[in-house]
């Protein structure tokens, strides 16, 4: 069984640029959630995708957008990067069948630095 | 709105001593509660979860947590700390929306003294 993988591991961008982060779900999972973890803080929910459609969004501006593909892999896109976007971005996959207690399995994260 | 509060951003214990990490939750409905561990430069790993079954929940690596509704608490304990337990620990609650988003606390860094 393959776990959740994310790419790239690290990324350095400058203000105003755009970035795409990628996530491959654990085998059999149809739901992907993205979280932003700033240094020294707990992860903050960005959004969730279920069967290729957005299924909830946290308090993040529209320049944070996402996609989920038919194989349930996912992308997180961030436009017009700001210094405060520097963080660890975590992807989590789960098998959602309407039960809130389903475990979410986390990838190792992508460390984004905006200069 | 649901939330969790972790008391103490940093806890230091001696190897072999009791580990106690505190978490209080706020929820208008019966919550699902979780403890996650994060080792340096890694993602989050689920230690244990409470889903309204037994109030004492046993997890991996010898950790357990007790759900106390009267105190709105879900503290994490381990009888004897090991050097390998040094990590960041996050208490979390499932949100009320259909997205099942996890709401995390701010984390507690656990250090183990030799």
Tab-separated table of C-alpha atoms in Angstrom, chain A residues 11-15 19 21 35-41 60 63-64 78 80-89 110-115:
chain	number	residue	atom	x	y	z
A	11	UNK	CA	10.475	25.159	-3.175
A	12	UNK	CA	11.729	28.733	-3.246
A	13	UNK	CA	9.743	31.422	-5.037
A	14	UNK	CA	9.656	35.218	-5.107
A	15	UNK	CA	6.752	37.511	-4.335
A	19	UNK	CA	3.340	27.921	-7.570
A	21	UNK	CA	2.160	21.766	-5.391
A	35	UNK	CA	-3.467	22.385	5.001
A	36	UNK	CA	-1.056	25.264	5.509
A	37	UNK	CA	1.289	25.047	8.499
A	38	UNK	CA	3.162	28.239	9.259
A	39	UNK	CA	6.301	27.978	11.360
A	40	UNK	CA	5.469	27.276	15.002
A	41	UNK	CA	1.744	26.891	14.388
A	60	UNK	CA	-8.096	31.444	2.450
A	63	UNK	CA	-5.675	32.982	-5.122
A	64	UNK	CA	-5.445	29.602	-3.393
A	78	UNK	CA	-1.205	29.664	-5.288
A	80	UNK	CA	0.488	36.186	-6.603
A	81	UNK	CA	2.636	34.751	-3.832
A	82	UNK	CA	3.087	36.815	-0.673
A	83	UNK	CA	5.781	36.552	1.977
A	84	UNK	CA	3.205	35.174	4.443
A	85	UNK	CA	2.584	32.212	2.141
A	86	UNK	CA	5.881	30.775	3.324
A	87	UNK	CA	4.876	27.590	5.137
A	88	UNK	CA	4.740	23.822	5.086
A	89	UNK	CA	1.867	22.676	2.897
A	110	UNK	CA	6.114	20.695	0.752
A	111	UNK	CA	8.166	23.468	2.337
A	112	UNK	CA	7.506	26.704	0.402
A	113	UNK	CA	9.701	29.729	0.961
A	114	UNK	CA	8.680	33.053	-0.571
A	115	UNK	CA	11.411	35.684	-0.826
